[in-house]
Structure formats: structure tokens, C-alpha cells
Amino acid sequence: MKIAVCQFNPIIGDLKGNSNKILEGYLRAVNEGADLAIFPELFLCGYPPLDLVEKKEFRDAVKITAEEIASHTTGTGLIFGSITEDFEFSVGTGVYNSAVLCYDGKIQFIQNKSLIPNYDVFDEVRYFEPANNVSIFEFKGERLGISICEDIWNDADYWKHRRYLVDPIQKLVDEKASILINISASPYAYGKRKEKYNMLSVLTRDDKTPLVYACCVGTQTELIFDGGSMCFNSSGILEMLGKTFEEDFFIYDTGKQYDEIKNIEDSFEVEVLNALVLGLKDYAYKTGFNKALIGLSGGIDSAIVAYIAVRAFGAKNVHVVLMPSKYSSEGSVKDSEELIQRLGISAENISIQPVVDKTLEMLESAFKGLSEDITEENLQSRIRGLYLMSLSNKHKFLLCTTGNKSEIATGYATLYGDMCGALAVIGDVYKTQIYKIASYINSKVEIIPKEIMNKAPSAELRPNQTDQDSLPPYELLDKILKMYLEEQKEFKEISDSIGDPDVVRKVLRLVDLNEFKRKQSAPVLRVSTKAFGYGRRFPIVQGWRK
Amino acid sequence: MKIAVCQFNPIIGDLKGNSNKILEGYLRAVNEGADLAIFPELFLCGYPPLDLVEKKEFRDAVKITAEEIASHTTGTGLIFGSITEDFEFSVGTGVYNSAVLCYDGKIQFIQNKSLIPNYDVFDEVRYFEPANNVSIFEFKGERLGISICEDIWNDADYWKHRRYLVDPIQKLVDEKASILINISASPYAYGKRKEKYNMLSVLTRDDKTPLVYACCVGTQTELIFDGGSMCFNSSGILEMLGKTFEEDFFIYDTGKQYDEIKNIEDSFEVEVLNALVLGLKDYAYKTGFNKALIGLSGGIDSAIVAYIAVRAFGAKNVHVVLMPSKYSSEGSVKDSEELIQRLGISAENISIQPVVDKTLEMLESAFKGLSEDITEENLQSRIRGLYLMSLSNKHKFLLCTTGNKSEIATGYATLYGDMCGALAVIGDVYKTQIYKIASYINSKVEIIPKEIMNKAPSAELRPNQTDQDSLPPYELLDKILKMYLEEQKEFKEISDSIGDPDVVRKVLRLVDLNEFKRKQSAPVLRVSTKAFGYGRRFPIVQGWRK
């Protein structure tokens, strides 16, 4: 069977745009002689639709649009993801996350999702009931075993700890599926594509059934979908792999033999840069921005964000502002100017000092008798935020937030200051990883000036300040953070590994205490298995200490 | 049976503090001759513990603390809410939301929660498995039927649409429970106490079984718990009602007869004021603040927030700042001064104009050739935010955000400007409701100057500006918003009711478009059935239009 995989990029809620994409992909599949065209999970409404699913008018419009799409089909099959409703059972939401199969002008079969994920960034139990039934659908001489995303993530042969009692794929295999089809929308994290490959390779080999796994691509605010749709033969060999971080269309013929694909995932630096470029670009596209603004501090974080913005928007659409104060080192300005020239972007330099001085003058009597403290540091950062937001408002720039994951974790950032912005581009990337990415960027030709790479990280908010006045060295800090956040290790295990309980306690405490700042942060582009934001939910006010 | 209801206020994660409260309440119950003392849902860890539940060290500490508490018990029973673990089944989280019953020095019985809510502010499927079994526990000659919160919200006789197939209360009744006990942590919304009363009255009357319903009190960031524990006899008569919005301890004797309580809920104005005072006070207490700061604009919103802060902190701990600009009306300053005097709070007046002028001067070349627009308005608001945050930093004031629900809904607020602050005190109260509350406050003696009540609402960010330049009249706006948000009606139904599809379309569009601002807003104290924040989850980027 010739199956066209339509790895496209939907906009959540944009039924007209998404259905046009479905019809375009279907038409191309028909023209290229495919038997069946498939689209990712919930493609018609976009994933994740969140509380839109609770709107009856939205669900009704989805239903009408799905039927309209089906009315255009001929003998070639079409499978797309959509929400569907079934109120046969009088309890629960009555709404399902479904694969809709149509041909000959109508919807012929609906397979609902069986396993409803409700962890990390997933809240699907909030909206969807699990399938009451899983069954084979016979089409053009093949026994199609259709499933949706999470359905394929509960293989008893692969997972030591399973989340669910049932295994819908096993049932499809037991019922002698000749081809497995999974439509998916699985958010990107570095390392996950390799994991999918390993899992699906074991599954197809053990079950001796080929699999077509259709993935989503594009950004939905903080979630990046990386494409990389996969087709396995019945021996667990990966025979086709969709493009990563861009749309793709290809036809997989289950009757043909292909060369094995072994290169699944690129290096961390390449992958994460590609992910962030797509993340920023697609967020801007979907919100109607075409120009980016970055406050350039002379440090490595804003340099990397400027580089990413250039890849996302093109150099002529990236504008940066230098906002020196009396604490800014001469190097900061010089290094920034070098970077600006190398990137070919536009820039201006507006000192914050006169506004800092004027503000402090106005607040003088309110501050009387109190010594300088963090207030004066935050104030500088907030005046930079004021400048940036004013330029963003006036020129319709998308303001990129430049905080990294190490800073966001420890609260080493000023609320309404350097935290201002629409999107935290590198908010899921640790400082030490930023250096690695910068080295990669510079590997062929130096783009990020080496002075920026080599200087000690500093917020430059008081004389001779460095980040390490307040934080442990980044090598140590990031090691602790990674264990605590991504690996979900806890105090004892981290202390045993690091050997310094006091510093571990201090870091964990900073992470816990700064939940209030993160509540008010810009959305963070997710590239790890545990990003700040939607998938990590801690009480802002809590007293747990270890 | 004499049952002591310990309606106390826990701190999430503070196992030591919460277990001390349990032991204090238990001791008092023993001393006062009770047979059984009961505490609300998840009292030991605080509700909602969110992702703390995923921490093994936390769960282990909870287990040890629960056993430690049990070791102090004598013949008097003790029931408290706690997480427990049971890995008998190898799939799922293995964690339960439980009622733990102890006496004679150890845990004697654990009843797990059967119905796991996963809608609005509830994410419990993320953490908890449902009970595998529901059973009666015999204690001191009574057959106790113990359940946890949501378990009691699925009565087929009361609800037209049920969320769950099973009804654990029916099972307990069928197994001849002589007393029903429900431990609860159900977040406050105006009208909900009456609904609970109606539902539980029907349930106890139909099931001919008395019920002791122990409720939580206190604030957990945005969620307010209002107390109001209830005891019903077997005829559906409410015989005892805990204090509302404060801690309480009382003993209910199922063998005695009491006068019927009919006054369940106060007026909207009284209830919501009480809720917000508790909300603000408890948030401050739990985060270590004892002084509040408010930017006083001369409008009604900041006036009400100042009044609430005075009730929460005492007048001597409330400080306000007037921050006039060249657009501020003379009345604004005069009216504010009148209010300050009446409330007996401290104040200062710091003009923003010099900093506004200096900032515009610095940005002049960057703005060249472009006309004045929203940028200059936002800039004023952001400089006020800068002042307020600087004072908050310097003096350790808790900055109260003063935006109301109508503004937050429509995005009529400046990000990093008037949206600055730790807690959006009236963010779940519509503008028209604010006026009602102000009238109530003034009903005995005028506290909010009538000039503030009577002036046309204005942000005063440009000459002669009023809110109605940008928004429909508040009476109309709030009607539309309430139908859209709380009543979850949609475009057609609202248009049919309002009769003006264009204005309805405009308002709904504003709500949908401003999700990005709300992502970065302070937590909003919840007093309605649908507040902005945790219980309402819409995509920031989406294309759904009706």
C-alpha cells in the first residue's frame, strides 16, 4: 500500500487553514498515486487545543469541517486527526481524540484514542474519554491497525514501568493488522526522536508488522513539534524518516524495500538550534510578527538569541539595542558592536543612565536612610525593559527574552526587567549548554566574538559584579539543576552525587522559591524533557524543605 | 458519636507545621471528649500539592510523618487527609489521595479517593490513581462511610449530567453506613456553599444517613478555601456549619438534635470581600510579608484594593503611592487624599512626569517620524510599575495588583505596568461588581469618596481618555463576559441574548487575543466559578473565530 505522510504544520483553532492543508495534501497524494494520505494527531483543530475543546460551537464547527473534508474524497483514503463526539454513554465529556478515515465522499471509520496522557505537558483527561473499542479496518486488501500517539507508548516489551493497563497496539496486532498506522503530536525534546526510534523499532520487529508513524511539525507557543515521521518495515528497520523541523510530504510503499536509515538525530547543538529557530519563527508567523528585537548586553545569552533571530527572521528583520549604564564595561559595548557587524543587523545605542538617575532622584525621599541593595540593580534592568517594550510597541517588534534556564531556575533575573518579552527563546537551555552551542556556531567561522565567549558572566548591575557572586559556578549549578529538573532526582541522590549538601540545598531552595517569578515569565520554548512552564507545576507558596 | 471537626488552615508542603496542627486539634478533641477528630482532604501535605506529589522524598516524608502522628493517638479516632502509596498494581502512579484513620497508636484504615477530578482547577489524574475499593469501617459501634471530596459530587439523584460512572457514596450507603464522613478541599466561588448545601441536603435525606463534611480554610496562592464545614442529620437538615473564612473547631454529636441552620451564604458583597481579605492576608502570611503597597490612581479599583488591604493588614501596614502625570485630573489626587485620610493609611506622592519626559527624550531618535500611539500610554503605566516595584523591593512591601476582571479579560491593562505585582486581588471581580462592593462598603458610612464612585472610569494616560473610548459600557461588557466566562456560553447564545453580534464578537475576540498578557499576570484570587489562571487554559496562539 502506498501511504502519503503529510507532515504539515497546523494552527490551533484555525479550521479553515488546517482543512485547506488537509485537502492540499490529499490532492497531492491522489495525484502521486497514493492509496492513503495521513495527517498527524488532531491536525484539523491543531494540538493542543486545550479548553477550546470545551466549546460546543468549536466542536460543532470541527464536525462540520470534517464532514466537508470527507465530501471531497474519492477512492483514495484519507486519515486525519480530529476531535469527535459520542454521547452514547451519559457520563464524562463525550469527546474523543480520534483518527478519522474517509473515502468515497464520506467518513467511513473513526478510531478513538485509547490511552489518554495526563502528565508533564499533557492534560488530555481534562477533555477526552478513552476509546471504548479498538478495531481493525480493512481497506484495499490491507488490515489497517490505526492508533493515536500515546496508544503506541505502552509496549510491555519495551517499558519497565507502564502507565496503563491496556495495550491497544497489542490488540491490533492480535487481530492481525497488516499495517500499523499511528498519527501523533509529540512535543520535541532533545533525545526523544532517538527514543521513539528505539521503541518503535522494537515494537515493529517483535510484532512483525510495518508501521507508518505520522508526526506533527511547527510551534504551538512553548511546544515545538519536530516532524521526523517514521516508517518501519516488519523487521524493525527504519526505511523512511520525514524531514526534521520543517514540513514534509512523502509516500511510503509498504510493498517496496528501502535502504535502512540509521542517522536519527543530530548533535545536541545542531538539533537545539534548529528547534529554537523553528520555535521563534513559527511563533512569530502565527502571531503576525515579522521583526525581532533583542536587548544586547554584551553577554553570551543575548548574542545567541540574536543569532537565532537572524536565522529565524533574516538579518534585515532583526534589530538590537545596546543600553549601557555606568556599570557597563567598555568591552560590552565593543563586543556587541562586533557581533552586530558580523550578523549584519541594525542596532542603536541608548544609555539608560539618565533615566536611572532621574528615577533615583524622584525616589530619593522614599529611599531615605536606606542603603543601596538589590532595588537599584532591579531598577536598571526594569528601565531596560521599559526601553525594549517601548520600541516593541512603537515598531511592532517581537521582543525576545534572553534568559537561560540556569537563570530562570534560580531566579537570577529581574521580573519586569530582563524577563520582559513575548517568548523566552533560550529559557530551556542551561548556561553551559549555551557555551556549547556558541562554540558550535563558531566552529567554521567566528561569529560570536571570542571576547563574549571568554568573559566572566555578569549582569553588570553594580561595579565588578559577576554571576558567581550569587550563584555556584555554572558547571556545578547546571549539573545540580539537570539532576533536579530533567532527571527528577532529589536532594539525597544529588548530594550523594555532588558531594556538597549545602550547595545542593541552596540551589534546590532557589528553584523552589522562584516559582513566583516563573508564573509571570514569558512562555519558554521547550527543548528538554522538563521545561519551565506548562509541564512543570509547583505551588508558588509552599513550605516543603529537605 | 461525637465528632470533632478541625477546620484548619494548612501550608502546602509544610509537613511539620501541618502535623503540629493535626496533633493540636486531636488533643483538643480528646480533651473535649470527642470520639473522633477529622481534618480536611490532604491536610497533612496541604491542597493542592501539585508536582510535589511526584517527589519520592516528599512522599516518603509524608508517610513517616503520618505514622508519627498515628503513634500519638489513643482510643480516640483521628482521620486526616494525606497522600499514600500502594504499588500492588504495577501500572500508573501508585499514589492515592486518602483519608487516613488512626487510633491506639497506629494507622488502622485507609480509604482512598474514588473519583479523581480533572477539570477546571483540578489536575488530580496527573497524580492519583482511583481507589480500588470502597468499604465501611466499624468504629465505636458505628459503621463509618468515609469518602474524600469529589466522591460526594456524583449523586445520580442530584446531577443531571454525571462525570463518573461509579458512585462511592451509594456503595457506602448500600453497605449500611451509619455515619457518612467526607473530608474536603473545595476551592471557594461565590454561590458554591449554597450549592454544596443543596446537594448534601438531598443526599443525606435520600440516603437517610447523617453526614459530617469537613472543609479546608485558607489561601493557597490563587485558591481560597472558605471553611463552612457542614453536619447534616439523616433527614437532610443542616445542624452545624463551620465558620466561614476562618479556622474553626467544633464537636458534632450525631446522637443529639440541633436547631436547623438556614443561613448558608451571605450577600455577594459580604462574601466576596471576606474571601478577598482572607486571600490577601493568608498569601502575605504564607510568603512572609506583613505590609502592603498599592498604587492609588484615584479610580475605584485601587480604592477597593486599599480598603481590602486595610482589612487584611491593618491601616498602619498599608502604604499607598500617588503617581500623577500631566494627564492626571486634579480630582484624582484630591479624591485619593480623601480616601487616604479616611482609611488612615500612609502615602506619598511621586510624579512620574520627569521620568516620562526623560525616557521620551532618550527614545526620541528611535521614535522619529512616528506619531504618538499606545506606546506613550504604556510607557506611563510602566514607569508607575517601576516606581512601585522599586518601593516594594526597598521596603519589603507586598505589591497588590489592582486590575479587575473586566480589564484582565479584555487586555485593558499594561503588561509590566499596572499588571505589576504579587497578587491580583480583584482580578476575578468585574467592574460592575466592584461598584456594588463599594456601595456596600459605603452603606453605613462613606469610606470610598463618592467622587471616586461617580467619575467615569479612566486610565488617564492621554487627555480626556475614558475606558469607554476602547470598551463597551461596563454594564454591557460584564454581561457578555460573564456569559462567556462563568456560564461558558458561546457566540450565538450570547448574541441572541444581547442582540448585538458585532459587540459580542469584538469582546470575545479581545478575550481570546489577550491570553498572552494573562500568561504573564500575577496570580488572580479566585472567587467565581471560572477565574483567569490555573482553571482556564486557552492556547496563547490560536486562530479560532466564530
Short mmCIF file of N, CA, C and O in Angstrom, two decimals, chain B residues 246-336:
data_model
loop_
_atom_site.label_atom_id
_atom_site.label_comp_id
_atom_site.label_asym_id
_atom_site.label_seq_id
_atom_site.Cartn_x
_atom_site.Cartn_y
_atom_site.Cartn_z
N GLU B 246 -12.46 31.50 58.18
CA GLU B 246 -11.51 31.43 59.29
C GLU B 246 -11.47 30.00 59.84
O GLU B 246 -12.35 29.18 59.57
N GLU B 247 -10.44 29.74 60.62
CA GLU B 247 -10.32 28.41 61.21
C GLU B 247 -11.45 28.19 62.20
O GLU B 247 -12.02 29.13 62.77
N ASP B 248 -11.78 26.93 62.42
CA ASP B 248 -12.84 26.62 63.38
C ASP B 248 -12.59 25.22 63.94
O ASP B 248 -11.90 24.40 63.32
N PHE B 249 -13.13 24.99 65.11
CA PHE B 249 -13.09 23.67 65.74
C PHE B 249 -14.43 23.50 66.44
O PHE B 249 -14.83 24.36 67.23
N PHE B 250 -15.14 22.46 66.12
CA PHE B 250 -16.41 22.23 66.83
C PHE B 250 -16.69 20.73 66.89
O PHE B 250 -16.15 19.95 66.10
N ILE B 251 -17.53 20.35 67.85
CA ILE B 251 -17.88 18.94 68.00
C ILE B 251 -19.34 18.73 67.65
O ILE B 251 -20.22 19.45 68.14
N TYR B 252 -19.56 17.80 66.78
CA TYR B 252 -20.93 17.45 66.36
C TYR B 252 -21.26 16.09 66.96
O TYR B 252 -20.52 15.13 66.79
N ASP B 253 -22.38 16.03 67.66
CA ASP B 253 -22.79 14.77 68.29
C ASP B 253 -23.95 14.19 67.48
O ASP B 253 -25.05 14.74 67.47
N THR B 254 -23.69 13.10 66.81
CA THR B 254 -24.73 12.52 65.94
C THR B 254 -25.93 12.02 66.74
O THR B 254 -27.00 11.79 66.18
N GLY B 255 -25.74 11.87 68.04
CA GLY B 255 -26.84 11.40 68.90
C GLY B 255 -27.75 12.53 69.38
O GLY B 255 -28.81 12.28 69.96
N LYS B 256 -27.34 13.77 69.15
CA LYS B 256 -28.12 14.91 69.62
C LYS B 256 -28.94 15.52 68.49
O LYS B 256 -28.69 15.27 67.31
N GLN B 257 -29.95 16.32 68.94
CA GLN B 257 -30.69 17.05 67.93
C GLN B 257 -30.36 18.53 68.04
O GLN B 257 -30.21 19.06 69.14
N TYR B 258 -30.22 19.19 66.91
CA TYR B 258 -29.84 20.61 66.88
C TYR B 258 -30.90 21.39 66.12
O TYR B 258 -31.68 20.84 65.35
N ASP B 259 -30.87 22.70 66.33
CA ASP B 259 -31.74 23.56 65.52
C ASP B 259 -31.25 23.58 64.08
O ASP B 259 -30.05 23.51 63.82
N GLU B 260 -32.16 23.69 63.17
CA GLU B 260 -31.80 23.74 61.76
C GLU B 260 -31.10 25.07 61.44
O GLU B 260 -31.52 26.14 61.90
N ILE B 261 -30.04 24.98 60.65
CA ILE B 261 -29.33 26.19 60.20
C ILE B 261 -29.79 26.51 58.79
O ILE B 261 -29.75 25.65 57.91
N LYS B 262 -30.26 27.73 58.61
CA LYS B 262 -30.80 28.08 57.29
C LYS B 262 -29.99 29.15 56.57
O LYS B 262 -30.11 29.30 55.36
N ASN B 263 -29.19 29.86 57.34
CA ASN B 263 -28.41 30.94 56.74
C ASN B 263 -27.06 30.39 56.26
O ASN B 263 -26.11 30.27 57.04
N ILE B 264 -26.99 30.07 54.98
CA ILE B 264 -25.82 29.35 54.46
C ILE B 264 -24.79 30.31 53.89
O ILE B 264 -23.59 30.14 54.07
N GLU B 265 -25.31 31.29 53.22
CA GLU B 265 -24.41 32.15 52.47
C GLU B 265 -24.86 33.60 52.63
O GLU B 265 -26.05 33.89 52.60
N ASP B 266 -23.88 34.48 52.78
CA ASP B 266 -24.17 35.91 52.90
C ASP B 266 -24.37 36.53 51.52
O ASP B 266 -24.30 35.83 50.51
N SER B 267 -24.56 37.84 51.47
CA SER B 267 -24.70 38.52 50.18
C SER B 267 -23.39 38.43 49.41
O SER B 267 -22.32 38.21 49.99
N PHE B 268 -23.49 38.63 48.11
CA PHE B 268 -22.30 38.62 47.25
C PHE B 268 -21.23 39.56 47.79
O PHE B 268 -20.05 39.19 47.89
N GLU B 269 -21.62 40.76 48.16
CA GLU B 269 -20.66 41.78 48.58
C GLU B 269 -19.90 41.34 49.85
O GLU B 269 -18.68 41.45 49.93
N VAL B 270 -20.66 40.84 50.83
CA VAL B 270 -20.04 40.42 52.10
C VAL B 270 -19.13 39.23 51.87
O VAL B 270 -17.98 39.20 52.35
N GLU B 271 -19.65 38.26 51.16
CA GLU B 271 -18.88 37.03 50.93
C GLU B 271 -17.58 37.31 50.18
O GLU B 271 -16.51 36.86 50.57
N VAL B 272 -17.69 38.06 49.09
CA VAL B 272 -16.51 38.27 48.24
C VAL B 272 -15.48 39.13 48.97
O VAL B 272 -14.27 38.85 48.89
N LEU B 273 -15.94 40.12 49.70
CA LEU B 273 -14.99 40.90 50.50
C LEU B 273 -14.26 40.02 51.51
O LEU B 273 -13.04 40.09 51.64
N ASN B 274 -15.02 39.20 52.20
CA ASN B 274 -14.39 38.29 53.17
C ASN B 274 -13.38 37.36 52.49
O ASN B 274 -12.30 37.11 53.02
N ALA B 275 -13.78 36.88 51.34
CA ALA B 275 -12.89 35.96 50.61
C ALA B 275 -11.60 36.67 50.22
O ALA B 275 -10.50 36.13 50.40
N LEU B 276 -11.72 37.88 49.69
CA LEU B 276 -10.53 38.59 49.21
C LEU B 276 -9.63 39.02 50.37
O LEU B 276 -8.40 39.00 50.25
N VAL B 277 -10.24 39.39 51.49
CA VAL B 277 -9.44 39.75 52.66
C VAL B 277 -8.64 38.54 53.13
O VAL B 277 -7.42 38.62 53.34
N LEU B 278 -9.31 37.38 53.22
CA LEU B 278 -8.58 36.16 53.59
C LEU B 278 -7.52 35.84 52.54
O LEU B 278 -6.38 35.48 52.88
N GLY B 279 -7.91 35.98 51.28
CA GLY B 279 -7.00 35.65 50.18
C GLY B 279 -5.70 36.43 50.27
O GLY B 279 -4.61 35.86 50.20
N LEU B 280 -5.83 37.73 50.46
CA LEU B 280 -4.65 38.59 50.52
C LEU B 280 -3.84 38.36 51.80
O LEU B 280 -2.61 38.22 51.77
N LYS B 281 -4.56 38.28 52.90
CA LYS B 281 -3.91 38.14 54.21
C LYS B 281 -3.13 36.84 54.31
O LYS B 281 -1.98 36.81 54.77
N ASP B 282 -3.75 35.77 53.85
CA ASP B 282 -3.11 34.47 54.00
C ASP B 282 -1.95 34.30 53.01
O ASP B 282 -0.94 33.67 53.34
N TYR B 283 -2.10 34.87 51.83
CA TYR B 283 -0.99 34.84 50.87
C TYR B 283 0.22 35.55 51.48
O TYR B 283 1.35 35.05 51.42
N ALA B 284 -0.05 36.72 52.07
CA ALA B 284 1.04 37.50 52.67
C ALA B 284 1.66 36.73 53.84
O ALA B 284 2.88 36.62 53.95
N TYR B 285 0.81 36.18 54.68
CA TYR B 285 1.31 35.42 55.83
C TYR B 285 2.21 34.27 55.38
O TYR B 285 3.31 34.06 55.92
N LYS B 286 1.73 33.53 54.39
CA LYS B 286 2.46 32.35 53.96
C LYS B 286 3.72 32.66 53.15
O LYS B 286 4.56 31.79 52.93
N THR B 287 3.85 33.91 52.67
CA THR B 287 5.05 34.29 51.94
C THR B 287 5.93 35.24 52.77
O THR B 287 6.95 35.72 52.28
N GLY B 288 5.51 35.52 54.00
CA GLY B 288 6.35 36.29 54.89
C GLY B 288 6.27 37.81 54.73
O GLY B 288 7.17 38.52 55.18
N PHE B 289 5.21 38.31 54.12
CA PHE B 289 5.03 39.76 54.02
C PHE B 289 4.08 40.24 55.12
O PHE B 289 3.12 39.55 55.46
N ASN B 290 4.31 41.45 55.63
CA ASN B 290 3.34 42.00 56.57
C ASN B 290 2.95 43.45 56.27
O ASN B 290 2.27 44.09 57.06
N LYS B 291 3.36 43.92 55.09
CA LYS B 291 2.99 45.27 54.69
C LYS B 291 2.58 45.25 53.22
O LYS B 291 3.21 44.55 52.41
N ALA B 292 1.58 46.05 52.92
CA ALA B 292 1.09 46.07 51.53
C ALA B 292 1.37 47.42 50.89
O ALA B 292 1.41 48.45 51.57
N LEU B 293 1.54 47.39 49.57
CA LEU B 293 1.75 48.61 48.79
C LEU B 293 0.74 48.63 47.65
O LEU B 293 0.53 47.62 46.98
N ILE B 294 0.14 49.79 47.45
CA ILE B 294 -0.83 49.95 46.36
C ILE B 294 -0.59 51.27 45.65
O ILE B 294 -0.38 52.31 46.30
N GLY B 295 -0.62 51.23 44.35
CA GLY B 295 -0.60 52.47 43.57
C GLY B 295 -2.02 53.01 43.49
O GLY B 295 -2.90 52.35 42.96
N LEU B 296 -2.22 54.19 44.04
CA LEU B 296 -3.58 54.74 44.12
C LEU B 296 -3.78 55.71 42.95
O LEU B 296 -3.13 56.75 42.86
N SER B 297 -4.73 55.37 42.08
CA SER B 297 -4.90 56.15 40.85
C SER B 297 -5.97 57.22 40.97
O SER B 297 -6.06 58.09 40.12
N GLY B 298 -6.78 57.12 42.01
CA GLY B 298 -7.95 57.98 42.07
C GLY B 298 -9.19 57.28 41.52
O GLY B 298 -10.29 57.82 41.58
N GLY B 299 -9.02 56.08 41.00
CA GLY B 299 -10.15 55.30 40.49
C GLY B 299 -10.67 54.34 41.54
O GLY B 299 -10.11 54.22 42.64
N ILE B 300 -11.72 53.63 41.18
CA ILE B 300 -12.41 52.80 42.17
C ILE B 300 -11.66 51.49 42.46
O ILE B 300 -11.69 50.99 43.59
N ASP B 301 -10.95 50.96 41.46
CA ASP B 301 -10.29 49.67 41.66
C ASP B 301 -9.22 49.74 42.75
O ASP B 301 -9.19 48.94 43.68
N SER B 302 -8.33 50.73 42.61
CA SER B 302 -7.26 50.83 43.60
C SER B 302 -7.82 51.24 44.96
O SER B 302 -7.28 50.84 46.01
N ALA B 303 -8.94 51.96 44.96
CA ALA B 303 -9.57 52.34 46.24
C ALA B 303 -10.06 51.09 46.98
O ALA B 303 -9.83 50.93 48.18
N ILE B 304 -10.71 50.20 46.24
CA ILE B 304 -11.22 48.97 46.86
C ILE B 304 -10.08 48.08 47.34
O ILE B 304 -10.14 47.48 48.41
N VAL B 305 -9.02 48.01 46.53
CA VAL B 305 -7.89 47.17 46.93
C VAL B 305 -7.26 47.74 48.20
O VAL B 305 -6.87 46.98 49.11
N ALA B 306 -7.17 49.06 48.30
CA ALA B 306 -6.62 49.67 49.51
C ALA B 306 -7.51 49.33 50.72
O ALA B 306 -7.00 49.00 51.81
N TYR B 307 -8.82 49.37 50.52
CA TYR B 307 -9.75 49.02 51.60
C TYR B 307 -9.54 47.55 52.04
O TYR B 307 -9.46 47.24 53.23
N ILE B 308 -9.43 46.67 51.06
CA ILE B 308 -9.21 45.25 51.37
C ILE B 308 -7.88 45.06 52.10
O ILE B 308 -7.79 44.31 53.08
N ALA B 309 -6.87 45.78 51.66
CA ALA B 309 -5.54 45.66 52.29
C ALA B 309 -5.60 46.14 53.74
O ALA B 309 -4.96 45.54 54.62
N VAL B 310 -6.38 47.18 53.99
CA VAL B 310 -6.51 47.67 55.37
C VAL B 310 -7.17 46.59 56.23
O VAL B 310 -6.73 46.33 57.36
N ARG B 311 -8.17 45.93 55.71
CA ARG B 311 -8.79 44.85 56.49
C ARG B 311 -7.83 43.66 56.66
O ARG B 311 -7.86 42.98 57.67
N ALA B 312 -6.98 43.44 55.68
CA ALA B 312 -6.07 42.28 55.76
C ALA B 312 -4.85 42.56 56.64
O ALA B 312 -4.40 41.67 57.37
N PHE B 313 -4.29 43.77 56.55
CA PHE B 313 -3.00 44.07 57.20
C PHE B 313 -3.12 45.04 58.37
O PHE B 313 -2.17 45.20 59.11
N GLY B 314 -4.26 45.74 58.49
CA GLY B 314 -4.35 46.86 59.43
C GLY B 314 -3.84 48.12 58.75
O GLY B 314 -2.88 48.06 57.97
N ALA B 315 -4.48 49.26 59.08
CA ALA B 315 -4.17 50.51 58.37
C ALA B 315 -2.69 50.88 58.46
O ALA B 315 -2.09 51.36 57.49
N LYS B 316 -2.07 50.61 59.59
CA LYS B 316 -0.69 51.07 59.76
C LYS B 316 0.30 50.28 58.88
O LYS B 316 1.45 50.69 58.73
N ASN B 317 -0.16 49.18 58.33
CA ASN B 317 0.71 48.38 57.47
C ASN B 317 0.39 48.53 55.98
O ASN B 317 0.85 47.73 55.17
N VAL B 318 -0.43 49.52 55.67
CA VAL B 318 -0.76 49.74 54.26
C VAL B 318 -0.19 51.07 53.81
O VAL B 318 -0.40 52.10 54.46
N HIS B 319 0.55 51.03 52.72
CA HIS B 319 1.17 52.23 52.19
C HIS B 319 0.72 52.39 50.74
O HIS B 319 0.67 51.43 49.99
N VAL B 320 0.36 53.63 50.39
CA VAL B 320 -0.05 53.86 49.01
C VAL B 320 0.81 54.95 48.38
O VAL B 320 1.39 55.77 49.08
N VAL B 321 0.87 54.91 47.05
CA VAL B 321 1.64 55.92 46.32
C VAL B 321 0.75 56.53 45.26
O VAL B 321 0.09 55.81 44.51
N LEU B 322 0.71 57.83 45.24
CA LEU B 322 0.08 58.55 44.14
C LEU B 322 1.18 58.88 43.14
O LEU B 322 2.23 59.39 43.53
N MET B 323 0.91 58.61 41.87
CA MET B 323 1.95 58.83 40.87
C MET B 323 1.37 59.60 39.69
O MET B 323 1.20 59.07 38.60
N PRO B 324 1.09 60.88 39.93
CA PRO B 324 0.42 61.66 38.89
C PRO B 324 1.32 61.92 37.69
O PRO B 324 2.55 61.90 37.79
N SER B 325 0.67 62.17 36.57
CA SER B 325 1.35 62.61 35.35
C SER B 325 0.64 63.87 34.89
O SER B 325 -0.30 64.33 35.54
N LYS B 326 1.04 64.37 33.75
CA LYS B 326 0.37 65.60 33.26
C LYS B 326 -1.07 65.32 32.85
O LYS B 326 -1.85 66.24 32.68
N TYR B 327 -1.42 64.04 32.67
CA TYR B 327 -2.80 63.72 32.30
C TYR B 327 -3.69 63.44 33.51
O TYR B 327 -4.88 63.20 33.36
N SER B 328 -3.10 63.39 34.69
CA SER B 328 -3.90 63.10 35.88
C SER B 328 -4.81 64.30 36.16
O SER B 328 -4.36 65.44 36.16
N SER B 329 -6.08 63.99 36.41
CA SER B 329 -7.00 65.08 36.73
C SER B 329 -6.74 65.54 38.15
O SER B 329 -6.23 64.78 38.99
N GLU B 330 -7.08 66.79 38.41
CA GLU B 330 -6.90 67.33 39.75
C GLU B 330 -7.72 66.50 40.75
O GLU B 330 -7.29 66.20 41.85
N GLY B 331 -8.90 66.10 40.29
CA GLY B 331 -9.80 65.30 41.13
C GLY B 331 -9.14 64.02 41.62
O GLY B 331 -9.27 63.64 42.79
N SER B 332 -8.38 63.38 40.74
CA SER B 332 -7.78 62.09 41.10
C SER B 332 -6.94 62.20 42.35
O SER B 332 -7.00 61.36 43.24
N VAL B 333 -6.12 63.25 42.38
CA VAL B 333 -5.24 63.44 43.54
C VAL B 333 -6.07 63.79 44.78
O VAL B 333 -5.87 63.22 45.86
N LYS B 334 -7.00 64.69 44.63
CA LYS B 334 -7.82 65.13 45.77
C LYS B 334 -8.63 63.96 46.34
O LYS B 334 -8.67 63.76 47.55
N ASP B 335 -9.25 63.19 45.44
CA ASP B 335 -10.07 62.06 45.89
C ASP B 335 -9.20 61.01 46.59
O ASP B 335 -9.61 60.41 47.59
N SER B 336 -8.02 60.79 46.06
CA SER B 336 -7.11 59.83 46.69
C SER B 336 -6.74 60.29 48.09
O SER B 336 -6.68 59.49 49.03
#
